[in-house]
Amino acid sequence: MATIAVAQRLGAFFCSPAEPLNLAVFRIVVFTCLLRTLHHTDYVHLAEMPAALRVAPHGYEHVWQWIPFDLAWVVGVRRVALVAGCAALIGWMTRSAAAVTCVCAVYLLGLPGWFGKINHVNHHLVWFSALLAAAPSGDALGIDAVHAAWRRADRADLAPPSAGAAYALPIRVAWLLIGVIYFFPGMWKLLACPAWLDSDSMRYLMYEHWASKHFLPAVRIDRYPLLCSLGGLATIVFELSFVFTLLFPWLRRLAVLGGIAFHWLTKVYLQIFFRNLLVCYAVFVDWQWLGARIGARLFARDAVLTFDPDDPRHRRIVALLLSLDLLRRLQCRPNSPATDRSDGKLMRVHVDGQTLSRGRNLLAIGLRIPLAVAAWPVFVATWIVAPSGDAAALRAGDASVKTPRLAPILTVGGLLLAANIYCGAMCINSWPFSVYPTFAQLHGPTQTVIEAVTRQPNGRTHRMQVPIHSHAQHRILEQSPAERAAALQGLADLLASEPRKVRPGDVLQLYEVTRSIVPEERSRSPLREQLLAEFRFGDSVPAHAEPLR
């Protein structure tokens, strides 16, 4: 019986239908996040980073030399990604545009990983864009959806696409991918217990982030050891249980609320905020249901639009309105023969049985279908452009009347899940598949980093910020002497490229420094300080870093 119940639950989870609107909203959210990330990331800076600072992510050790880093290539791929991403966002050639954006994003968003820090805030954007490329994500809220409505109207088919498994399956796969994101970090924390739950380990984890990001939270939770341990235990329970709650609607809602609280607390206490992931929680919302509820609250009565079913322009307008009716407060009915003779086959809007004037017609429709106001040029074109062929011929010969296929979704979704489960189980930190930050390692009261100091000819010193992530600094410190010397030369050249901070004749000193991360001890002198290398900036502008020894 238990096996049958589990099978029924899984069948209901994967096979239950969903509206195309839910998948379309998810598409808009994902490509909005992708475009924002592609626009704000400084890829020019990454392309100009010294080659000596590059470190191949896991799995790329033998292919890194074939990956281009030149500026022209980076700029060109970025332009293609922005154009394709905009097309996917507005639903124009949606699946092709999503596929192109995904391929470009794999290259562009992976560039920071070549300098010591895998950026996990972007992994899921690549997965979701691949999933949307395999799914019929352009069947609502897009140019493709408008064109499809036009074609349906010419075939005398006015109803928008109905709910189906092809719209639900990519959403369910996205849920599972989010569950995998949480599950394996929780698993690795659990394997590190009970030492990981020790209050000192939890405090040092927070202290390390506070020290590296130069902040202190308003409420010092580190002063309450029991609360620290309980917070760690709650984190493990949330991360391990999230993927299993997806099968149960009420538990799923609680898990989503728990996820929001989890990310808010990590923002407060670790300055880590997976904004793109949290925004993608939109995939858990039933937008069709929500729109209908809002429409019922705003409008007590439906507006009834009567039209001439024999007029192809009327059919097009009705099909477009139905495809944009998110609030579900519009009904469309064919005119009767008596009405046709009395009003000249005009479209009319009725509310509470009363026929509205022409001006109020537009107002009633605009209030109930706000997207129709934004799409008014499409309605104008609909009225101007004459239909081609009769409805019967179009219905018989239109090759676009197909049920969306599940095979591409199953293939892409299965590969995404398998790759991420493998990386999570093996604790592989790479790109574009990876285990998300586990924070399972035990932390101590000190932190070792690279610090840079410049000495001017007049004897003054100035401390410079090292422009690479702490993970990259640790990698440099762990390298062999020859590799470390090359990496330090690259770091010096990077610092020398900032003419506002260095001047010809200055001496740059790079130190390996160990400091206490306890907040009350951060201002004290370093516990250990070792000179790694010295460089003199030459007379050219920008200066060139020349090793002193």
Coordinates of C-alpha atoms in Angstrom, one line a residue:
M1 CA 0.0 0.0 0.0
A2 CA 2.8 2.4 0.8
T3 CA 4.4 1.8 -2.5
I4 CA 1.1 2.4 -4.3
A5 CA 0.6 5.6 -2.4
V6 CA 4.1 6.8 -3.2
A7 CA 3.6 6.0 -6.9
Q8 CA 0.3 7.8 -7.0
R9 CA 1.9 10.8 -5.3
L10 CA 4.8 10.9 -7.8
G11 CA 2.3 10.5 -10.7
A12 CA 0.2 13.4 -9.5
F13 CA 3.4 15.4 -9.0
F14 CA 4.8 14.9 -12.5
C15 CA 1.7 14.4 -14.6
S16 CA -0.8 17.0 -13.3
P17 CA -1.5 19.7 -15.9
A18 CA -0.5 23.4 -15.5
E19 CA -1.5 26.5 -17.4
P20 CA 0.9 28.0 -20.0
L21 CA 0.7 31.3 -18.1
N22 CA 2.7 29.9 -15.1
L23 CA 5.5 28.8 -17.4
A24 CA 5.5 32.1 -19.3
V25 CA 5.9 34.1 -16.0
F26 CA 8.8 31.8 -15.1
R27 CA 10.4 32.5 -18.5
I28 CA 10.0 36.3 -17.9
V29 CA 11.6 36.1 -14.4
V30 CA 14.5 33.9 -15.5
F31 CA 15.5 36.0 -18.5
T32 CA 15.0 39.3 -16.6
C33 CA 17.6 38.0 -14.1
L34 CA 19.9 36.8 -16.8
L35 CA 19.8 40.1 -18.7
R36 CA 20.4 42.0 -15.5
T37 CA 23.4 39.9 -14.6
L38 CA 24.8 40.1 -18.2
H39 CA 24.4 43.8 -18.2
H40 CA 25.9 44.6 -14.8
T41 CA 28.9 42.2 -14.8
D42 CA 32.2 43.8 -16.0
Y43 CA 33.3 41.3 -18.6
V44 CA 35.9 43.7 -20.0
H45 CA 37.7 43.6 -16.6
L46 CA 37.6 39.8 -16.6
A47 CA 39.0 39.6 -20.2
E48 CA 41.9 41.9 -19.2
M49 CA 42.8 40.0 -16.1
P50 CA 46.4 38.6 -16.2
A51 CA 46.6 35.1 -17.5
A52 CA 48.8 34.1 -14.5
L53 CA 45.8 34.5 -12.2
R54 CA 43.6 32.0 -14.1
V55 CA 42.8 28.7 -12.4
A56 CA 40.9 26.0 -14.3
P57 CA 37.7 24.9 -12.5
H58 CA 37.2 21.2 -11.8
G59 CA 37.0 19.3 -15.0
Y60 CA 38.6 21.9 -17.2
E61 CA 42.3 21.1 -16.5
H62 CA 42.9 19.7 -20.0
V63 CA 40.7 22.0 -22.1
W64 CA 41.3 25.5 -20.6
Q65 CA 43.8 26.5 -23.3
W66 CA 41.0 26.3 -25.9
I67 CA 38.7 28.7 -24.1
P68 CA 39.0 32.3 -25.5
F69 CA 39.6 35.2 -23.2
D70 CA 40.3 38.0 -25.7
L71 CA 38.2 41.1 -25.4
A72 CA 36.7 41.0 -28.9
W73 CA 35.3 37.5 -28.3
V74 CA 33.9 38.4 -24.9
V75 CA 32.2 41.6 -26.2
G76 CA 30.8 39.8 -29.2
V77 CA 29.3 36.9 -27.2
R78 CA 27.8 39.4 -24.7
R79 CA 26.1 41.3 -27.5
V80 CA 24.6 38.1 -28.9
A81 CA 23.5 37.1 -25.4
L82 CA 21.8 40.4 -24.7
V83 CA 19.9 40.3 -28.1
A84 CA 18.8 36.7 -27.7
G85 CA 17.9 37.2 -24.0
C86 CA 15.7 40.2 -24.9
A87 CA 14.0 38.0 -27.6
A88 CA 13.4 35.2 -25.1
L89 CA 12.1 37.7 -22.6
I90 CA 9.4 39.1 -24.9
G91 CA 8.6 35.7 -26.3
W92 CA 9.8 36.1 -29.8
M93 CA 11.2 32.9 -31.4
T94 CA 11.3 31.9 -27.8
R95 CA 12.8 28.4 -27.8
S96 CA 15.6 29.3 -30.2
A97 CA 16.3 32.6 -28.4
A98 CA 16.4 30.8 -25.0
A99 CA 18.8 28.1 -26.4
V100 CA 21.2 30.8 -27.8
T101 CA 21.1 32.8 -24.5
C102 CA 21.8 29.6 -22.5
V103 CA 24.9 28.8 -24.6
C104 CA 26.2 32.3 -24.3
A105 CA 25.5 32.4 -20.6
V106 CA 27.5 29.2 -20.0
Y107 CA 30.6 31.0 -21.5
L108 CA 30.1 34.5 -20.0
L109 CA 28.8 33.6 -16.5
G110 CA 31.6 31.1 -16.2
L111 CA 34.4 33.6 -16.7
P112 CA 34.6 34.6 -13.0
G113 CA 35.2 30.9 -12.1
W114 CA 38.6 31.1 -13.9
F115 CA 39.9 33.4 -11.2
G116 CA 39.4 31.3 -8.2
K117 CA 35.8 31.8 -7.2
I118 CA 32.9 29.8 -8.7
N119 CA 29.9 32.2 -8.7
H120 CA 27.0 30.1 -7.5
V121 CA 24.4 32.8 -7.8
N122 CA 24.3 32.2 -11.6
H123 CA 24.3 28.4 -12.0
H124 CA 20.5 27.9 -11.8
L125 CA 19.9 30.7 -14.4
V126 CA 21.8 28.6 -16.9
W127 CA 19.8 25.4 -15.9
F128 CA 16.5 27.2 -16.1
S129 CA 17.3 28.8 -19.5
A130 CA 18.1 25.3 -20.9
L131 CA 14.9 24.0 -19.4
L132 CA 12.8 26.8 -21.0
A133 CA 14.5 26.3 -24.3
A134 CA 13.2 22.7 -24.3
A135 CA 9.7 23.6 -23.1
P136 CA 6.8 25.5 -24.9
S137 CA 7.6 28.6 -22.7
G138 CA 6.4 31.0 -25.4
D139 CA 2.8 29.9 -25.5
A140 CA 1.7 32.8 -23.3
L141 CA 2.7 36.4 -22.7
G142 CA 4.9 36.9 -25.7
I143 CA 5.0 37.7 -29.4
D144 CA 4.9 34.0 -30.3
A145 CA 1.7 33.7 -28.3
V146 CA 0.1 36.6 -30.1
H147 CA 1.0 35.2 -33.5
A148 CA -0.4 31.8 -32.4
A149 CA -3.6 33.4 -31.3
W150 CA -3.8 35.1 -34.7
R151 CA -3.4 31.8 -36.5
R152 CA -6.0 30.1 -34.3
A153 CA -8.5 32.9 -35.1
D154 CA -8.0 32.3 -38.8
R155 CA -8.9 28.7 -38.2
A156 CA -12.0 29.8 -36.2
D157 CA -10.4 28.5 -33.0
L158 CA -10.5 31.2 -30.4
A159 CA -9.6 29.4 -27.2
P160 CA -6.0 29.9 -25.9
P161 CA -3.9 26.8 -25.2
S162 CA -5.3 24.7 -22.4
A163 CA -3.6 23.4 -19.4
G164 CA -1.3 20.4 -20.1
A165 CA 1.6 18.3 -18.8
A166 CA 4.0 20.0 -21.2
Y167 CA 3.6 23.2 -19.2
A168 CA 3.7 21.5 -15.8
L169 CA 6.7 19.2 -16.3
P170 CA 9.4 22.0 -16.7
I171 CA 8.0 23.7 -13.6
R172 CA 8.3 20.4 -11.6
V173 CA 11.8 19.9 -12.8
A174 CA 12.7 23.5 -11.8
W175 CA 11.3 22.7 -8.3
L176 CA 13.5 19.6 -8.1
L177 CA 16.6 21.5 -9.2
I178 CA 16.0 24.0 -6.4
G179 CA 15.5 21.1 -4.0
V180 CA 18.9 19.7 -5.1
I181 CA 20.5 23.1 -4.6
Y182 CA 19.5 22.8 -0.9
F183 CA 19.8 19.1 -0.3
F184 CA 23.5 18.4 -0.8
P185 CA 24.8 21.3 1.3
G186 CA 22.5 20.1 4.1
M187 CA 23.8 16.5 3.6
W188 CA 27.5 17.6 3.8
K189 CA 26.7 19.6 7.0
L190 CA 25.0 16.6 8.5
L191 CA 28.1 14.5 7.8
A192 CA 30.3 17.1 9.5
C193 CA 28.1 16.8 12.7
P194 CA 28.3 17.0 15.7
A195 CA 31.4 19.2 15.4
W196 CA 29.7 21.4 12.8
L197 CA 26.9 22.3 15.3
D198 CA 29.3 23.3 18.0
S199 CA 28.6 27.0 18.9
D200 CA 32.3 27.9 18.4
S201 CA 32.3 26.6 14.8
M202 CA 29.1 28.5 14.1
R203 CA 30.5 31.7 15.5
Y204 CA 33.8 31.4 13.6
L205 CA 31.8 30.8 10.4
M206 CA 30.0 34.1 10.9
Y207 CA 33.2 35.9 12.1
E208 CA 35.0 34.9 8.9
H209 CA 32.3 36.5 6.7
W210 CA 32.1 39.6 9.0
A211 CA 35.8 40.1 8.7
S212 CA 36.1 39.6 5.0
K213 CA 33.1 41.9 4.3
H214 CA 33.9 44.4 7.0
F215 CA 30.5 44.6 8.7
L216 CA 28.8 43.6 12.0
P217 CA 25.1 42.7 12.2
A218 CA 22.8 44.8 14.4
V219 CA 21.9 41.8 16.5
R220 CA 24.9 39.8 17.7
I221 CA 23.6 36.3 17.6
D222 CA 27.2 35.0 18.3
R223 CA 26.7 36.0 21.9
Y224 CA 24.1 33.3 22.4
P225 CA 25.8 29.9 21.9
L226 CA 22.5 27.9 22.2
L227 CA 20.9 30.1 19.6
C228 CA 23.8 29.6 17.2
S229 CA 23.6 25.8 17.5
L230 CA 19.8 25.8 17.1
G231 CA 20.2 28.0 14.0
G232 CA 22.7 25.5 12.5
L233 CA 20.3 22.6 13.2
A234 CA 17.4 24.4 11.6
T235 CA 19.5 25.1 8.6
I236 CA 20.3 21.3 8.2
V237 CA 16.6 20.4 8.6
F238 CA 15.4 23.0 6.1
E239 CA 18.0 22.0 3.5
L240 CA 17.5 18.3 3.7
S241 CA 13.7 18.4 3.8
F242 CA 13.0 21.0 1.1
V243 CA 13.1 18.6 -1.9
F244 CA 10.7 16.1 -0.1
T245 CA 8.1 18.8 0.8
L246 CA 7.6 19.5 -2.9
L247 CA 5.3 16.5 -3.1
F248 CA 2.8 17.9 -0.6
P249 CA 1.1 21.3 -1.4
W250 CA 0.8 22.6 2.1
L251 CA 4.3 21.5 3.1
R252 CA 5.6 23.0 -0.1
R253 CA 4.1 26.4 0.8
L254 CA 5.7 26.2 4.3
A255 CA 9.1 25.3 2.7
V256 CA 8.9 28.3 0.3
L257 CA 8.3 30.6 3.3
G258 CA 11.2 28.9 5.1
G259 CA 13.4 29.5 2.0
I260 CA 12.6 33.2 2.1
A261 CA 13.4 33.4 5.8
F262 CA 16.6 31.3 5.2
H263 CA 17.9 33.7 2.5
W264 CA 17.0 36.7 4.5
L265 CA 18.9 35.5 7.5
T266 CA 22.0 34.6 5.5
K267 CA 21.8 38.1 4.1
V268 CA 21.7 39.6 7.6
Y269 CA 24.4 37.4 9.2
L270 CA 26.7 36.4 6.3
Q271 CA 26.0 39.1 3.7
I272 CA 25.2 36.3 1.2
F273 CA 22.0 36.8 -0.7
F274 CA 21.0 34.6 -3.5
R275 CA 18.8 37.3 -5.1
N276 CA 18.4 35.5 -8.4
L277 CA 17.4 32.3 -6.8
L278 CA 14.9 34.0 -4.5
V279 CA 13.3 35.8 -7.4
C280 CA 13.1 32.4 -9.2
Y281 CA 10.8 31.3 -6.4
A282 CA 8.1 32.8 -8.7
V283 CA 8.0 29.3 -10.2
F284 CA 6.2 28.1 -7.1
V285 CA 3.3 30.5 -7.6
D286 CA 0.1 29.5 -9.5
W287 CA -0.2 32.7 -11.5
Q288 CA -3.4 31.6 -13.3
W289 CA -5.2 31.0 -9.9
L290 CA -3.8 34.2 -8.5
G291 CA -4.9 36.3 -11.5
A292 CA -8.4 34.8 -11.3
R293 CA -8.6 35.6 -7.6
I294 CA -7.5 39.2 -8.1
G295 CA -10.0 39.6 -10.9
A296 CA -12.8 38.3 -8.8
R297 CA -11.9 40.9 -6.1
L298 CA -11.6 43.8 -8.4
F299 CA -14.7 43.2 -10.6
A300 CA -18.0 41.8 -9.3
R301 CA -19.3 41.1 -12.8
D302 CA -17.7 39.8 -16.0
A303 CA -17.7 41.9 -19.1
V304 CA -19.4 40.1 -22.0
L305 CA -18.1 40.9 -25.5
T306 CA -20.3 40.0 -28.4
F307 CA -18.8 39.6 -31.9
D308 CA -19.4 38.4 -35.4
P309 CA -18.0 34.9 -35.7
D310 CA -18.0 35.2 -39.5
D311 CA -15.7 38.3 -39.5
P312 CA -12.1 37.2 -39.4
R313 CA -11.0 40.5 -37.8
H314 CA -13.5 40.0 -35.0
R315 CA -12.1 36.5 -34.4
R316 CA -8.5 37.7 -34.3
I317 CA -9.4 40.4 -31.7
V318 CA -11.3 38.0 -29.6
A319 CA -8.5 35.4 -29.7
L320 CA -5.9 38.1 -28.7
L321 CA -8.1 39.3 -25.9
L322 CA -8.6 35.8 -24.5
S323 CA -4.8 35.1 -24.7
L324 CA -4.2 38.3 -22.6
D325 CA -7.0 37.8 -20.1
L326 CA -5.0 37.2 -17.0
L327 CA -7.8 38.3 -14.6
R328 CA -10.4 36.0 -16.2
R329 CA -13.2 38.6 -16.2
L330 CA -14.1 38.6 -19.9
Q331 CA -16.6 36.4 -21.7
C332 CA -16.8 36.4 -25.5
R333 CA -20.0 35.3 -27.2
P334 CA -21.0 35.2 -30.9
N335 CA -23.7 37.7 -32.0
S336 CA -27.2 36.4 -32.8
P337 CA -28.6 37.0 -36.3
A338 CA -31.1 39.6 -34.9
T339 CA -28.3 41.5 -33.3
D340 CA -26.3 41.4 -36.5
R341 CA -29.1 43.2 -38.4
S342 CA -29.6 45.8 -35.7
D343 CA -26.1 47.0 -35.0
G344 CA -24.3 46.3 -38.2
K345 CA -22.2 43.4 -36.8
L346 CA -20.3 45.7 -34.4
M347 CA -18.5 44.3 -31.4
R348 CA -20.3 45.3 -28.2
V349 CA -19.5 45.0 -24.4
H350 CA -22.2 44.2 -21.9
V351 CA -22.0 44.5 -18.2
D352 CA -24.9 43.4 -16.0
G353 CA -27.0 43.0 -19.1
Q354 CA -26.5 46.7 -20.2
T355 CA -24.8 47.5 -23.5
L356 CA -21.9 50.0 -23.0
S357 CA -21.1 52.9 -25.3
R358 CA -18.1 52.7 -27.6
G359 CA -15.9 54.7 -25.2
R360 CA -16.9 52.7 -22.2
N361 CA -16.3 49.5 -24.3
L362 CA -12.6 50.3 -24.4
L363 CA -12.6 51.3 -20.8
A364 CA -14.3 48.1 -19.6
I365 CA -11.9 45.9 -21.6
G366 CA -8.8 47.9 -20.6
L367 CA -9.6 47.7 -16.9
R368 CA -10.1 43.9 -17.1
I369 CA -7.2 43.2 -19.5
P370 CA -4.5 45.7 -18.7
L371 CA -2.1 44.0 -21.2
A372 CA -4.5 44.9 -24.0
V373 CA -3.6 48.6 -23.5
A374 CA 0.1 47.8 -23.9
A375 CA -0.7 45.7 -27.0
W376 CA -2.9 48.2 -28.8
P377 CA -0.6 48.4 -31.9
V378 CA -1.2 44.6 -32.4
F379 CA -4.9 45.2 -32.3
V380 CA -4.6 48.0 -34.9
A381 CA -2.5 45.7 -37.1
T382 CA -5.1 42.9 -36.6
W383 CA -7.8 45.1 -38.0
I384 CA -5.8 46.4 -40.9
V385 CA -4.1 43.2 -42.2
A386 CA -6.5 41.0 -44.1
P387 CA -6.6 37.3 -43.4
S388 CA -5.3 34.8 -46.0
G389 CA -7.4 31.9 -47.0
D390 CA -10.6 30.6 -45.4
A391 CA -10.9 29.1 -42.0
A392 CA -11.6 25.5 -43.2
A393 CA -8.5 25.5 -45.4
L394 CA -6.3 26.9 -42.6
R395 CA -7.7 24.4 -40.1
A396 CA -6.9 21.6 -42.4
G397 CA -3.4 22.7 -43.6
D398 CA -1.9 24.5 -40.5
A399 CA 1.1 22.4 -39.5
S400 CA 1.5 24.4 -36.2
V401 CA -1.5 22.7 -34.6
K402 CA 0.5 20.2 -32.5
T403 CA 0.5 19.0 -28.9
P404 CA 3.7 20.2 -27.2
R405 CA 6.2 17.3 -27.0
L406 CA 7.4 16.0 -23.6
A407 CA 10.5 14.3 -24.9
P408 CA 12.8 17.4 -25.1
I409 CA 11.7 18.4 -21.6
L410 CA 12.3 14.9 -20.2
T411 CA 15.7 14.8 -21.9
V412 CA 17.0 18.2 -20.8
G413 CA 15.4 18.0 -17.3
G414 CA 16.8 14.5 -16.7
L415 CA 20.3 15.6 -17.8
L416 CA 20.2 18.7 -15.6
L417 CA 19.1 16.7 -12.5
A418 CA 21.6 13.9 -13.1
A419 CA 24.5 16.2 -13.5
N420 CA 23.7 18.2 -10.4
I421 CA 23.0 15.2 -8.3
Y422 CA 26.4 13.8 -9.3
C423 CA 28.2 17.0 -8.4
G424 CA 26.3 17.3 -5.1
A425 CA 27.0 13.7 -4.1
M426 CA 30.7 14.0 -5.0
C427 CA 31.0 17.6 -3.6
I428 CA 32.3 18.9 -7.0
N429 CA 32.5 22.6 -7.2
S430 CA 32.6 23.5 -10.9
W431 CA 30.7 25.2 -13.8
P432 CA 27.9 25.0 -15.1
F433 CA 27.1 22.2 -12.7
S434 CA 28.2 22.2 -9.1
V435 CA 27.3 21.6 -5.5
Y436 CA 26.2 24.9 -4.0
P437 CA 28.3 26.3 -1.0
T438 CA 28.2 23.7 1.7
F439 CA 29.9 25.7 4.5
A440 CA 30.5 22.2 6.0
Q441 CA 34.1 22.8 6.8
L442 CA 35.0 23.6 10.4
H443 CA 36.3 27.2 11.0
G444 CA 38.9 28.5 13.3
P445 CA 39.4 31.9 15.0
T446 CA 41.9 33.2 12.4
Q447 CA 42.0 34.0 8.7
T448 CA 44.9 34.1 6.3
V449 CA 44.8 36.4 3.3
I450 CA 47.1 38.4 0.9
E451 CA 47.5 42.0 1.7
A452 CA 49.2 44.7 -0.5
V453 CA 51.1 47.7 0.7
T454 CA 52.7 50.4 -1.5
R455 CA 55.7 52.5 -0.3
Q456 CA 56.2 55.8 -1.9
P457 CA 59.7 57.3 -2.5
N458 CA 59.1 59.8 0.4
G459 CA 58.6 56.9 2.8
R460 CA 54.8 57.0 3.1
T461 CA 52.9 53.7 2.9
H462 CA 49.4 53.0 1.6
R463 CA 47.5 49.8 2.0
M464 CA 45.7 48.7 -1.2
Q465 CA 42.7 46.4 -1.5
V466 CA 43.6 43.1 -3.3
P467 CA 41.2 42.9 -6.2
I468 CA 40.7 39.2 -6.2
H469 CA 38.4 37.0 -4.1
S470 CA 39.6 35.4 -0.9
H471 CA 39.2 32.0 -2.5
A472 CA 41.6 33.0 -5.2
Q473 CA 44.0 34.3 -2.6
H474 CA 44.0 31.0 -0.8
R475 CA 44.6 29.2 -4.0
I476 CA 47.7 31.3 -4.7
L477 CA 49.0 30.6 -1.2
E478 CA 48.6 26.9 -1.7
Q479 CA 50.5 26.7 -5.0
S480 CA 54.0 25.6 -5.6
P481 CA 56.7 28.3 -5.3
A482 CA 57.1 28.6 -9.1
E483 CA 53.3 28.9 -9.7
R484 CA 53.0 31.2 -6.8
A485 CA 55.7 33.6 -8.1
A486 CA 53.8 33.7 -11.5
A487 CA 50.5 34.4 -9.8
L488 CA 52.0 37.1 -7.6
Q489 CA 53.5 38.8 -10.7
G490 CA 50.0 38.7 -12.3
L491 CA 48.5 40.2 -9.2
A492 CA 51.2 43.0 -9.2
D493 CA 50.5 43.7 -12.8
L494 CA 46.8 43.9 -12.0
L495 CA 47.4 46.4 -9.2
A496 CA 49.8 48.4 -11.5
S497 CA 46.9 48.8 -14.0
E498 CA 45.2 51.2 -11.6
P499 CA 47.1 54.5 -12.2
R500 CA 45.0 56.4 -9.7
K501 CA 46.3 54.2 -6.9
V502 CA 49.9 53.7 -7.8
R503 CA 52.6 55.9 -9.3
P504 CA 55.9 55.2 -11.0
G505 CA 58.7 54.6 -8.5
D506 CA 56.4 53.2 -5.8
V507 CA 57.3 49.8 -4.3
L508 CA 54.6 47.2 -3.9
Q509 CA 54.9 44.6 -1.1
L510 CA 52.7 41.6 -1.0
Y511 CA 52.3 39.9 2.4
E512 CA 50.7 36.7 3.6
V513 CA 48.9 37.9 6.7
T514 CA 47.1 36.0 9.4
R515 CA 44.6 37.9 11.6
S516 CA 42.1 37.1 14.3
I517 CA 38.5 37.2 13.0
V518 CA 37.0 37.8 16.4
P519 CA 35.2 41.2 16.0
E520 CA 36.8 42.6 19.2
E521 CA 40.3 41.6 18.0
R522 CA 40.1 42.6 14.3
S523 CA 41.8 46.0 14.9
R524 CA 44.9 44.4 16.6
S525 CA 48.2 43.8 14.9
P526 CA 48.5 40.7 12.7
L527 CA 49.2 37.4 14.4
R528 CA 51.6 36.5 11.6
E529 CA 53.0 38.5 8.6
Q530 CA 55.3 37.1 5.9
L531 CA 56.6 39.1 2.9
L532 CA 55.8 37.1 -0.3
A533 CA 57.2 39.4 -3.0
E534 CA 58.3 43.0 -3.8
F535 CA 57.8 44.9 -7.0
R536 CA 58.8 48.3 -8.2
F537 CA 56.5 50.2 -10.5
G538 CA 58.4 51.4 -13.6
D539 CA 58.3 54.9 -15.2
S540 CA 55.8 54.0 -17.9
V541 CA 52.1 54.9 -17.5
P542 CA 50.4 52.7 -16.6
A543 CA 53.3 51.5 -14.5
H544 CA 54.8 48.0 -15.0
A545 CA 55.5 45.9 -11.9
E546 CA 59.2 44.8 -11.9
P547 CA 60.2 42.3 -9.2
L548 CA 62.8 43.4 -6.8
R549 CA 63.9 39.9 -6.0

